[in-house]
Tab-separated table of C-alpha atoms in Angstrom:
chain	number	residue	atom	x	y	z
A	1	MET	CA	62.286	122.408	123.939
A	2	LEU	CA	63.424	119.913	121.212
A	3	THR	CA	61.145	117.606	119.244
A	4	ASP	CA	62.060	114.312	117.516
A	5	LYS	CA	61.479	115.940	114.019
A	6	GLN	CA	63.852	118.688	114.951
A	7	LEU	CA	66.490	116.082	115.999
A	8	LYS	CA	66.247	114.385	112.683
A	9	THR	CA	67.228	117.509	110.840
A	10	LEU	CA	70.369	118.292	112.693
A	11	THR	CA	73.508	117.657	110.808
A	12	GLY	CA	77.285	117.949	111.477
A	13	GLY	CA	79.399	121.038	110.886
A	14	GLU	CA	82.914	122.276	111.359
A	15	LYS	CA	82.491	122.427	115.020
A	16	VAL	CA	80.582	120.698	117.658
A	17	TYR	CA	77.443	122.557	118.614
A	18	LYS	CA	74.553	122.268	121.284
A	19	VAL	CA	70.795	122.455	120.975
A	20	ALA	CA	69.130	122.966	124.217
A	21	ASP	CA	66.066	120.844	125.405
A	22	GLN	CA	64.843	121.288	129.028
A	23	GLN	CA	66.008	121.143	132.425
A	24	GLY	CA	69.723	121.372	131.429
A	25	LEU	CA	69.499	118.479	128.830
A	26	TYR	CA	70.877	119.285	125.481
A	27	ALA	CA	71.930	117.527	122.160
A	28	ALA	CA	75.646	117.944	121.278
A	29	VAL	CA	75.904	117.522	117.439
A	30	LEU	CA	79.241	116.039	116.539
A	31	ARG	CA	81.185	116.825	113.277
A	32	SER	CA	80.274	113.392	112.238
A	33	GLY	CA	76.515	114.203	112.609
A	34	THR	CA	76.097	111.777	115.590
A	35	ILE	CA	73.722	113.387	118.273
A	36	SER	CA	74.704	112.829	121.905
A	37	PHE	CA	72.437	113.638	124.676
A	38	ARG	CA	74.217	115.328	127.564
A	39	TYR	CA	73.736	117.109	130.759
A	40	ASP	CA	76.068	119.686	132.486
A	41	TYR	CA	75.866	120.119	136.345
A	42	ARG	CA	77.720	121.105	139.453
A	43	VAL	CA	78.445	118.794	142.360
A	44	ASN	CA	80.731	119.250	145.327
A	45	GLY	CA	82.009	122.395	143.838
A	46	ARG	CA	82.945	120.547	140.521
A	47	ARG	CA	81.534	120.981	137.078
A	48	GLU	CA	80.788	117.733	135.255
A	49	THR	CA	79.170	116.549	132.188
A	50	LEU	CA	77.179	113.557	132.035
A	51	VAL	CA	76.971	111.658	128.584
A	52	ILE	CA	73.385	110.307	128.807
A	53	GLY	CA	73.496	108.387	125.545
A	54	GLN	CA	73.367	108.601	121.755
A	55	TYR	CA	70.202	109.541	119.770
A	56	ASP	CA	68.722	106.740	117.705
A	57	ALA	CA	66.145	108.301	115.122
A	58	ASN	CA	64.821	104.701	114.513
A	59	LEU	CA	63.517	104.536	118.029
A	60	GLY	CA	60.794	106.983	117.447
A	61	ALA	CA	59.490	110.029	119.537
A	62	LYS	CA	57.868	108.055	122.363
A	63	CYS	CA	59.193	106.078	125.150
A	64	GLN	CA	60.147	102.559	124.075
A	65	ARG	CA	61.274	101.030	127.329
A	66	GLU	CA	60.832	101.565	131.140
A	67	LEU	CA	63.468	103.448	133.107
A	68	SER	CA	64.550	100.195	134.809
A	69	GLU	CA	65.515	99.023	131.400
A	70	LEU	CA	67.604	102.073	130.502
A	71	ASP	CA	71.150	103.044	131.459
A	72	TYR	CA	73.694	105.806	130.609
A	73	GLY	CA	75.384	105.151	127.368
A	74	MET	CA	72.809	103.485	125.430
A	75	THR	CA	71.267	104.532	122.314
A	76	LEU	CA	68.129	106.306	123.046
A	77	SER	CA	64.933	108.041	121.922
A	78	LEU	CA	64.420	111.659	123.029
A	79	ALA	CA	61.767	110.565	125.470
A	80	GLU	CA	64.087	107.958	127.022
A	81	ALA	CA	66.864	110.543	127.403
A	82	ARG	CA	64.552	112.766	129.333
A	83	LEU	CA	63.688	109.708	131.568
A	84	LEU	CA	67.395	109.258	132.313
A	85	LEU	CA	67.731	112.937	132.931
A	86	THR	CA	65.258	112.558	135.914
A	87	ARG	CA	67.334	109.595	137.262
A	88	ALA	CA	70.485	111.970	137.005
A	89	ARG	CA	68.896	114.840	138.742
A	90	LYS	CA	67.677	112.500	141.678
A	91	SER	CA	71.295	111.471	142.093
A	92	LEU	CA	72.290	115.110	142.448
A	93	GLU	CA	69.641	115.912	145.040
A	94	ARG	CA	71.360	113.007	147.143
A	95	GLY	CA	74.750	114.614	146.626
A	96	GLU	CA	75.903	111.885	144.171
A	97	SER	CA	77.646	112.417	140.889
A	98	PRO	CA	75.837	110.688	138.096
A	99	SER	CA	78.926	110.546	136.109
A	100	ARG	CA	80.894	108.844	138.732
A	101	THR	CA	78.046	106.262	139.241
A	102	LYS	CA	78.225	105.606	135.553
A	103	VAL	CA	81.956	105.029	135.630
A	104	GLU	CA	81.658	102.829	138.751
A	105	LYS	CA	79.051	100.757	137.048
A	106	ARG	CA	81.003	100.209	134.113
A	107	ILE	CA	83.972	99.089	136.263
A	108	GLU	CA	81.822	96.631	137.981
A	109	ALA	CA	80.639	95.132	134.732
A	110	ASN	CA	84.186	95.053	133.526
A	111	GLU	CA	85.256	92.940	136.780
A	112	ALA	CA	82.575	90.506	136.005
A	113	LEU	CA	84.167	89.661	132.841
A	114	THR	CA	85.946	86.364	132.571
A	115	PHE	CA	89.655	86.112	131.545
A	116	GLY	CA	88.590	84.926	128.043
A	117	LYS	CA	86.191	87.898	127.493
A	118	TRP	CA	89.042	90.142	128.447
A	119	ALA	CA	91.374	88.201	126.091
A	120	GLU	CA	88.999	88.916	123.320
A	121	LYS	CA	88.895	92.649	124.046
A	122	TYR	CA	92.759	92.686	124.266
A	123	PHE	CA	93.090	91.006	120.786
A	124	SER	CA	90.628	93.293	119.184
A	125	GLU	CA	91.559	96.517	120.791
A	126	ALA	CA	95.157	96.535	121.845
A	127	GLU	CA	97.626	98.415	119.736
A	128	LEU	CA	99.795	95.687	118.151
A	129	ALA	CA	101.583	94.944	114.945
A	130	GLU	CA	99.513	92.391	113.015
A	131	SER	CA	102.193	89.753	113.016
A	132	THR	CA	102.555	90.201	116.827
A	133	ARG	CA	98.774	89.986	117.160
A	134	ALA	CA	98.471	86.880	115.004
A	135	MET	CA	101.418	85.077	116.865
A	136	ARG	CA	99.990	85.942	120.354
A	137	LYS	CA	96.373	84.964	119.430
A	138	TYR	CA	97.789	81.580	118.114
A	139	VAL	CA	99.772	80.954	121.464
A	140	TYR	CA	96.694	81.763	123.509
A	141	ASP	CA	94.341	79.552	121.584
A	142	ARG	CA	96.644	76.873	121.754
A	143	ASN	CA	97.754	77.101	125.387
A	144	LEU	CA	95.553	79.266	127.366
A	145	ALA	CA	91.964	79.471	126.061
A	146	THR	CA	90.616	76.196	127.215
A	147	GLU	CA	92.367	76.230	130.656
A	148	PHE	CA	91.883	79.853	131.555
A	149	GLY	CA	89.082	81.249	129.354
A	150	ARG	CA	86.207	80.647	131.753
A	151	LEU	CA	87.985	81.596	134.878
A	152	LYS	CA	87.346	84.872	136.789
A	153	LEU	CA	90.374	87.211	136.893
A	154	GLU	CA	90.954	86.629	140.564
A	155	GLU	CA	90.939	82.813	140.080
A	156	ILE	CA	94.278	82.956	137.932
A	157	THR	CA	96.988	82.961	140.517
A	158	SER	CA	100.671	83.080	140.110
A	159	ALA	CA	100.889	79.380	141.150
A	160	ARG	CA	98.222	78.443	138.659
A	161	LEU	CA	99.794	80.238	135.842
A	162	MET	CA	103.247	78.645	136.600
A	163	ALA	CA	101.697	75.278	136.696
A	164	ARG	CA	100.108	75.817	133.225
A	165	CYS	CA	103.541	77.021	131.853
A	166	GLU	CA	105.240	73.817	133.180
A	167	LYS	CA	102.634	71.783	131.495
A	168	ILE	CA	103.166	73.495	128.172
A	169	LYS	CA	106.919	72.861	128.751
A	170	GLU	CA	106.349	69.099	129.213
A	171	ARG	CA	105.490	68.662	125.432
A	172	GLY	CA	108.787	70.329	124.528
A	173	ALA	CA	107.351	73.684	123.828
A	174	GLU	CA	109.564	76.120	125.989
A	175	ALA	CA	109.096	79.280	123.811
A	176	PRO	CA	105.173	78.828	124.036
A	177	ALA	CA	105.430	78.415	127.706
A	178	VAL	CA	107.276	81.653	127.954
A	179	GLN	CA	105.118	83.537	125.558
A	180	SER	CA	101.925	82.345	127.601
A	181	ARG	CA	103.186	83.980	130.655
A	182	ASP	CA	103.988	87.091	128.594
A	183	ILE	CA	100.433	87.031	127.115
A	184	VAL	CA	98.879	86.810	130.479
A	185	LEU	CA	101.026	89.682	131.704
A	186	GLN	CA	99.999	91.994	128.772
A	187	ILE	CA	96.366	91.048	129.224
A	188	TYR	CA	96.214	91.848	132.950
A	189	ARG	CA	97.915	95.167	132.124
A	190	PHE	CA	95.403	95.936	129.411
A	191	ILE	CA	92.723	95.282	132.132
A	192	GLN	CA	94.334	97.398	134.932
A	193	ALA	CA	94.725	100.194	132.374
A	194	ARG	CA	90.981	100.320	132.231
A	195	GLY	CA	90.361	100.808	135.776
A	196	VAL	CA	89.863	97.427	137.000
A	197	LYS	CA	91.572	96.652	140.335
A	198	VAL	CA	93.096	93.216	140.016
A	199	GLU	CA	96.450	91.577	140.780
A	200	ASN	CA	98.542	90.562	137.790
A	201	PRO	CA	99.486	86.881	138.351
A	202	ALA	CA	102.406	87.000	135.731
A	203	GLU	CA	104.366	89.825	137.456
A	204	ALA	CA	105.615	87.229	140.169
A	205	ILE	CA	106.921	84.862	137.568
A	206	ARG	CA	110.264	85.660	135.818
A	207	PRO	CA	110.533	84.394	132.137
A	208	SER	CA	113.868	82.744	133.355
A	209	ALA	CA	111.961	80.569	135.813
A	210	ILE	CA	110.089	78.951	133.007
A	211	ALA	CA	112.865	78.603	130.544
A	212	THR	CA	116.169	80.198	129.311
A	213	PHE	CA	117.321	80.288	125.828
A	214	LYS	CA	120.827	80.393	124.349
A	215	ALA	CA	121.536	82.716	121.431
A	216	ARG	CA	121.672	80.521	118.372
A	217	ASP	CA	124.038	80.778	115.623
A	218	ARG	CA	123.431	77.690	113.628
A	219	ALA	CA	124.030	77.752	109.947
A	220	LEU	CA	124.180	74.767	107.695
A	221	SER	CA	127.366	74.074	105.792
A	222	PRO	CA	127.201	72.901	101.947
A	223	VAL	CA	127.812	69.475	102.948
A	224	GLU	CA	125.238	69.624	105.636
A	225	ILE	CA	122.649	70.896	103.059
A	226	HIS	CA	123.464	67.964	100.858
A	227	LYS	CA	123.095	65.333	103.769
A	228	PHE	CA	119.962	66.979	105.068
A	229	PHE	CA	118.069	67.181	101.872
A	230	ARG	CA	119.087	63.622	100.939
A	231	ALA	CA	117.838	62.457	104.260
A	232	LEU	CA	114.573	64.475	103.960
A	233	GLU	CA	113.741	62.225	100.993
A	234	GLU	CA	113.507	59.208	103.547
A	235	VAL	CA	111.086	61.097	105.876
A	236	ALA	CA	107.507	59.829	105.788
A	237	SER	CA	105.831	63.252	104.626
A	238	ALA	CA	103.986	64.725	101.767
A	239	ALA	CA	106.406	65.410	98.821
A	240	THR	CA	105.035	69.221	98.704
A	241	LEU	CA	106.230	69.622	102.448
A	242	ARG	CA	109.788	68.615	101.507
A	243	LEU	CA	109.607	71.101	98.728
A	244	ALA	CA	108.300	73.840	101.352
A	245	VAL	CA	111.490	73.522	103.234
A	246	LYS	CA	113.531	74.041	100.152
A	247	PHE	CA	111.389	76.936	99.075
A	248	MET	CA	112.065	78.723	102.420
A	249	LEU	CA	115.832	78.140	101.951
A	250	LEU	CA	115.851	79.632	98.481
A	251	THR	CA	113.553	82.587	99.466
A	252	MET	CA	115.199	83.430	102.826
A	253	VAL	CA	111.721	84.221	104.351
A	254	ARG	CA	110.421	83.727	107.892
A	255	LYS	CA	108.426	80.586	108.812
A	256	GLY	CA	105.191	82.613	109.422
A	257	GLU	CA	105.413	84.584	106.129
A	258	PHE	CA	105.562	81.365	104.179
A	259	ILE	CA	102.817	79.516	106.309
A	260	GLN	CA	100.269	82.443	105.656
A	261	ALA	CA	101.416	83.043	102.180
A	262	ARG	CA	98.526	83.342	99.491
A	263	TRP	CA	98.131	82.894	95.918
A	264	ASP	CA	97.044	86.479	95.350
A	265	GLU	CA	100.622	87.461	96.554
A	266	ILE	CA	102.380	85.634	93.644
A	267	ASN	CA	102.968	87.180	90.297
A	268	PHE	CA	104.152	84.617	87.755
A	269	GLU	CA	104.680	86.895	85.011
A	270	THR	CA	107.242	88.973	87.030
A	271	ALA	CA	108.362	86.093	89.174
A	272	THR	CA	107.712	87.885	92.309
A	273	TRP	CA	106.027	87.239	95.613
A	274	THR	CA	104.798	90.487	97.426
A	275	ILE	CA	104.208	90.025	101.167
A	276	PRO	CA	101.921	92.551	102.551
A	277	LYS	CA	103.151	94.904	105.364
A	278	GLU	CA	100.606	93.429	107.653
A	279	ARG	CA	102.526	90.150	107.855
A	280	MET	CA	106.078	91.674	107.971
A	281	LYS	CA	107.857	92.114	111.137
A	282	ALA	CA	109.155	95.553	110.236
A	283	GLY	CA	105.654	96.866	109.121
A	284	ARG	CA	106.593	97.231	105.284
A	285	SER	CA	105.629	95.223	102.321
A	286	HIS	CA	108.332	92.939	101.140
A	287	THR	CA	109.135	91.792	97.618
A	288	VAL	CA	110.836	88.348	97.144
A	289	TYR	CA	112.355	87.779	93.671
A	290	LEU	CA	111.839	84.172	92.638
A	291	SER	CA	114.509	81.962	91.003
A	292	TYR	CA	113.596	79.437	88.463
A	293	GLN	CA	113.713	76.741	90.999
A	294	ALA	CA	111.492	78.686	93.359
A	295	VAL	CA	108.843	79.203	90.720
A	296	ASP	CA	108.999	75.542	89.728
A	297	ILE	CA	108.163	74.669	93.386
A	298	LEU	CA	105.171	77.028	93.191
A	299	VAL	CA	104.041	75.278	89.960
A	300	ALA	CA	104.116	72.036	92.071
A	301	PHE	CA	102.118	73.629	95.053
A	302	LYS	CA	99.531	75.053	92.584
A	303	ALA	CA	99.079	71.612	90.969
A	304	CYS	CA	98.475	70.049	94.218
A	305	TYR	CA	96.460	72.747	96.077
A	306	SER	CA	94.818	74.867	93.424
A	307	ALA	CA	91.603	75.134	95.334
A	308	SER	CA	93.285	76.581	98.330
A	309	PRO	CA	93.987	80.370	98.956
A	310	TYR	CA	97.267	79.333	100.620
A	311	LEU	CA	100.378	78.223	98.925
A	312	HIS	CA	100.629	75.078	100.998
A	313	PRO	CA	97.419	74.557	103.105
A	314	GLY	CA	97.194	72.489	106.247
A	315	ARG	CA	96.852	68.735	105.991
A	316	TYR	CA	93.093	68.401	106.683
A	317	GLU	CA	91.463	71.750	105.557
A	318	SER	CA	92.420	73.473	102.354
A	319	ASP	CA	91.167	76.826	103.592
A	320	PHE	CA	93.585	76.834	106.597
A	321	PRO	CA	97.388	77.340	106.478
A	322	LEU	CA	99.852	74.757	107.741
A	323	SER	CA	100.121	74.524	111.437
A	324	ASN	CA	103.029	76.301	113.150
A	325	GLY	CA	104.901	73.155	113.966
A	326	THR	CA	104.629	71.161	110.804
A	327	LEU	CA	107.867	72.249	109.271
A	328	ASN	CA	109.882	72.078	112.432
A	329	ARG	CA	108.772	68.548	112.762
A	330	LEU	CA	109.833	67.741	109.303
A	331	LEU	CA	113.381	68.964	110.198
A	332	VAL	CA	113.585	66.841	113.321
A	333	GLY	CA	112.579	63.862	111.074
A	334	GLY	CA	115.354	64.712	108.608
A	335	VAL	CA	118.016	65.106	111.334
A	336	GLU	CA	116.845	61.716	112.973
A	337	VAL	CA	117.408	60.045	109.559
A	338	ILE	CA	121.003	61.197	109.577
A	339	ARG	CA	121.585	60.342	113.212
A	340	LYS	CA	120.438	56.717	112.700
A	341	ARG	CA	123.133	56.275	110.113
A	342	GLY	CA	125.444	56.906	112.983
A	343	GLU	CA	126.530	60.560	111.911
A	344	ASP	CA	126.688	63.435	114.189
A	345	PHE	CA	124.354	66.383	113.009
A	346	GLU	CA	123.341	69.179	115.050
A	347	PRO	CA	119.610	69.957	115.084
A	348	PHE	CA	118.309	73.130	113.609
A	349	THR	CA	115.154	75.108	113.140
A	350	VAL	CA	113.321	76.551	110.250
A	351	HIS	CA	114.645	80.142	111.208
A	352	ASP	CA	118.207	78.713	110.837
A	353	LEU	CA	117.607	78.367	107.156
A	354	ARG	CA	117.601	82.212	106.826
A	355	ARG	CA	120.870	82.252	108.836
A	356	THR	CA	122.214	79.513	106.465
A	357	ALA	CA	121.476	81.682	103.359
A	358	SER	CA	122.922	84.856	104.879
A	359	THR	CA	126.128	82.988	105.971
A	360	LEU	CA	126.871	81.294	102.755
A	361	LEU	CA	126.199	84.289	100.554
A	362	HIS	CA	128.361	86.483	102.568
A	363	GLU	CA	130.966	83.923	102.209
A	364	ALA	CA	130.440	83.927	98.394
A	365	GLY	CA	131.191	87.742	98.362
A	366	TYR	CA	127.743	89.166	97.856
A	367	SER	CA	126.920	92.667	99.313
A	368	SER	CA	125.606	92.780	102.817
A	369	ASP	CA	123.098	95.342	101.562
A	370	TRP	CA	121.576	92.964	99.135
A	371	ILE	CA	121.456	90.088	101.596
A	372	GLU	CA	119.834	92.222	104.279
A	373	LYS	CA	117.178	93.411	101.851
A	374	CYS	CA	116.289	89.764	101.020
A	375	LEU	CA	116.078	89.024	104.725
A	376	ALA	CA	113.888	92.030	105.181
A	377	HIS	CA	115.913	93.191	108.092
A	378	GLU	CA	115.225	96.706	109.262
A	379	GLN	CA	118.291	99.035	109.179
A	380	LYS	CA	118.916	101.486	111.827
A	381	GLY	CA	121.027	104.552	112.420
A	382	VAL	CA	122.711	106.774	109.961
A	383	ARG	CA	122.971	103.882	107.472
A	384	ALA	CA	119.130	103.469	107.311
A	385	ILE	CA	118.912	107.165	106.557
A	386	TYR	CA	121.211	107.189	103.594
A	387	ASN	CA	120.498	103.697	102.177
A	388	ARG	CA	117.098	103.693	100.714
A	389	ALA	CA	117.853	101.403	97.683
A	390	GLU	CA	116.026	98.339	97.066
A	391	TYR	CA	118.489	96.696	94.886
A	392	ALA	CA	115.919	94.856	92.935
A	393	GLN	CA	118.002	93.677	89.851
A	394	GLN	CA	120.898	92.683	92.257
A	395	ARG	CA	118.631	90.793	94.515
A	396	ARG	CA	116.963	88.793	91.588
A	397	ARG	CA	120.305	87.824	90.265
A	398	MET	CA	121.714	86.834	93.636
A	399	LEU	CA	118.658	84.690	94.588
A	400	GLN	CA	119.030	82.935	91.146
A	401	ASP	CA	122.672	82.306	91.949
A	402	TRP	CA	121.824	81.227	95.359
A	403	ALA	CA	119.244	78.688	93.946
A	404	ASP	CA	121.957	77.274	91.641
A	405	MET	CA	124.274	76.940	94.633
A	406	VAL	CA	121.754	74.918	96.667
A	407	ASP	CA	121.104	72.684	93.658
A	408	SER	CA	124.846	72.147	93.096
A	409	TRP	CA	125.372	71.228	96.783
A	410	ILE	CA	122.199	68.892	96.991
A	411	SER	CA	123.314	66.977	93.915
A	412	THR	CA	127.178	66.728	94.419
A	413	GLY	CA	127.750	67.069	98.270
A	414	SER	CA	130.618	69.504	97.567
A	415	SER	CA	131.886	71.711	100.262
A	416	HIS	CA	132.961	74.407	97.822
A	417	VAL	CA	131.173	77.950	98.169
A	418	PRO	CA	131.763	79.597	94.719
A	419	GLN	CA	132.928	83.162	94.672
A	420	VAL	CA	131.183	86.072	92.775
A	421	ASN	CA	133.530	87.022	89.940
A	422	VAL	CA	133.371	90.708	90.657
A	423	SER	CA	135.497	92.920	92.825
A	424	ASP	CA	132.626	95.564	93.403
A	425	ALA	CA	128.974	95.984	93.056
A	426	SER	CA	129.390	98.347	89.984
A	427	ALA	CA	131.016	95.354	88.001
A	428	ILE	CA	127.929	93.189	88.176
A	429	LYS	CA	125.886	93.267	84.718
A	430	LEU	CA	122.431	94.497	85.280
A	431	ASN	CA	121.156	94.493	81.719
A	432	SER	CA	118.127	92.082	81.701
A	433	ALA	CA	119.187	90.545	78.417
A	434	GLU	CA	122.614	89.669	79.782
A	435	PRO	CA	123.240	86.816	82.277
A	436	GLY	CA	123.442	87.504	85.930
A	437	PRO	CA	126.520	87.632	88.166
A	438	GLN	CA	128.612	84.572	87.197
A	439	ILE	CA	129.451	81.882	89.533
A	440	ALA	CA	133.158	80.898	89.486
A	441	SER	CA	133.941	78.473	86.744
A	442	ASP	CA	135.137	75.731	88.872
A	443	SER	CA	131.770	75.578	90.667
A	444	PRO	CA	130.575	71.917	90.121
A	445	GLY	CA	127.057	70.820	89.020
A	446	VAL	CA	125.340	74.074	88.788
A	447	ARG	CA	121.815	73.507	87.462
A	448	ARG	CA	119.070	76.148	86.355
A	449	ARG	CA	116.150	73.568	87.088
A	450	PRO	CA	115.634	71.382	90.227
A	451	GLN	CA	114.846	67.858	90.292
A	452	LEU	CA	111.367	67.554	91.617
A	453	PRO	CA	110.253	64.338	93.521
A	454	GLU	CA	108.514	61.832	91.322
A	455	GLN	CA	105.256	62.101	93.305
A	456	VAL	CA	105.180	65.893	92.178
A	457	SER	CA	106.590	65.681	88.825
A	458	ALA	CA	103.711	63.328	87.998
A	459	LEU	CA	101.211	66.188	88.828
A	460	MET	CA	102.845	68.738	86.567
């Protein structure tokens, strides 16, 4: 028979081992040193094991709680484990499986959880890429938490979910409406996988019934870059927000990567920004090589937001990042300024800035490998196996050239896309003491430093 003193001396080994107590109860000592009270028995011709609970040395040798307060799976004293053993043996006398009873009680408890409680479990336990988890959590908090969080699982019907998606669409948020349906779908699948019998209300709703999307191929031309950034100066917004749009164009990053960017990711000595793998779509860290212009913009951010951990915090709280829609609203404002002048200008999104950079750099003759690395695109197939190069020096020089081109287009309105003066990658000079790849000599107005808005310049 075990004693509390003996239990306290048991330690983990290379394998799990058992120490017998009484009436079939034993302590299983796991490799980690955790002690689990267990009971082996046969019922209806089957051999089963009941995990009664985990030993807690702090509870002492005596019974701390009544049997009515105890349940399988709790942390227990030795005396409490013996009490639960008597409950299990009585179940067997009635021909009932104590393990099955334990599972059924857990399922009943799970079914009693609200949708909001299940959502919390989903976001904390589901295997998701961190960027996916963050995006879904944002959409859930913004669109579903208030309306569905307190509802029981069976109260969320397909009709109720569709009505909610339509309501989200009314504010012009078609993508979040579709995402909301998908999040409900995934949460209910998560619930069903844990033994809860419940209908999934999202399965009856096709995403196309909420909204359909056309594949986008929007890329700004050099003239459009000039028009837009000139118009942006007339939009009523913080000067740093206008700089943020340019910073994203210069660095070719995704919106979420910029919004969540923190100062501890920036190295001013090496002029690099290292985005951790947790925030990258491909799950690998990504280095952005910063042009002179990009560094100058960071200096402006630092002058304005030195107390914030984020490069550009939200409007009201320095400890929180920009909201997801802030930059898109700024782009809409710039386009509206142009249209009010009577000019036709197709709307675009923050993501289209990446496509713009890729399109114009390809047109200028830069290597697709360098451009794809700057975009942090994941290569697939045979090419991915054989091409492990990072092209650090080439990317640094290309991004400096890109910043110079953007400055030239903004200042002159030229439609000219300068060509790299090389016929192949090997011709580019990579000695850090020499200038980078040369822009064609007829490229007008190239500058190495941007003209910052007066409101920001005054702070530097």
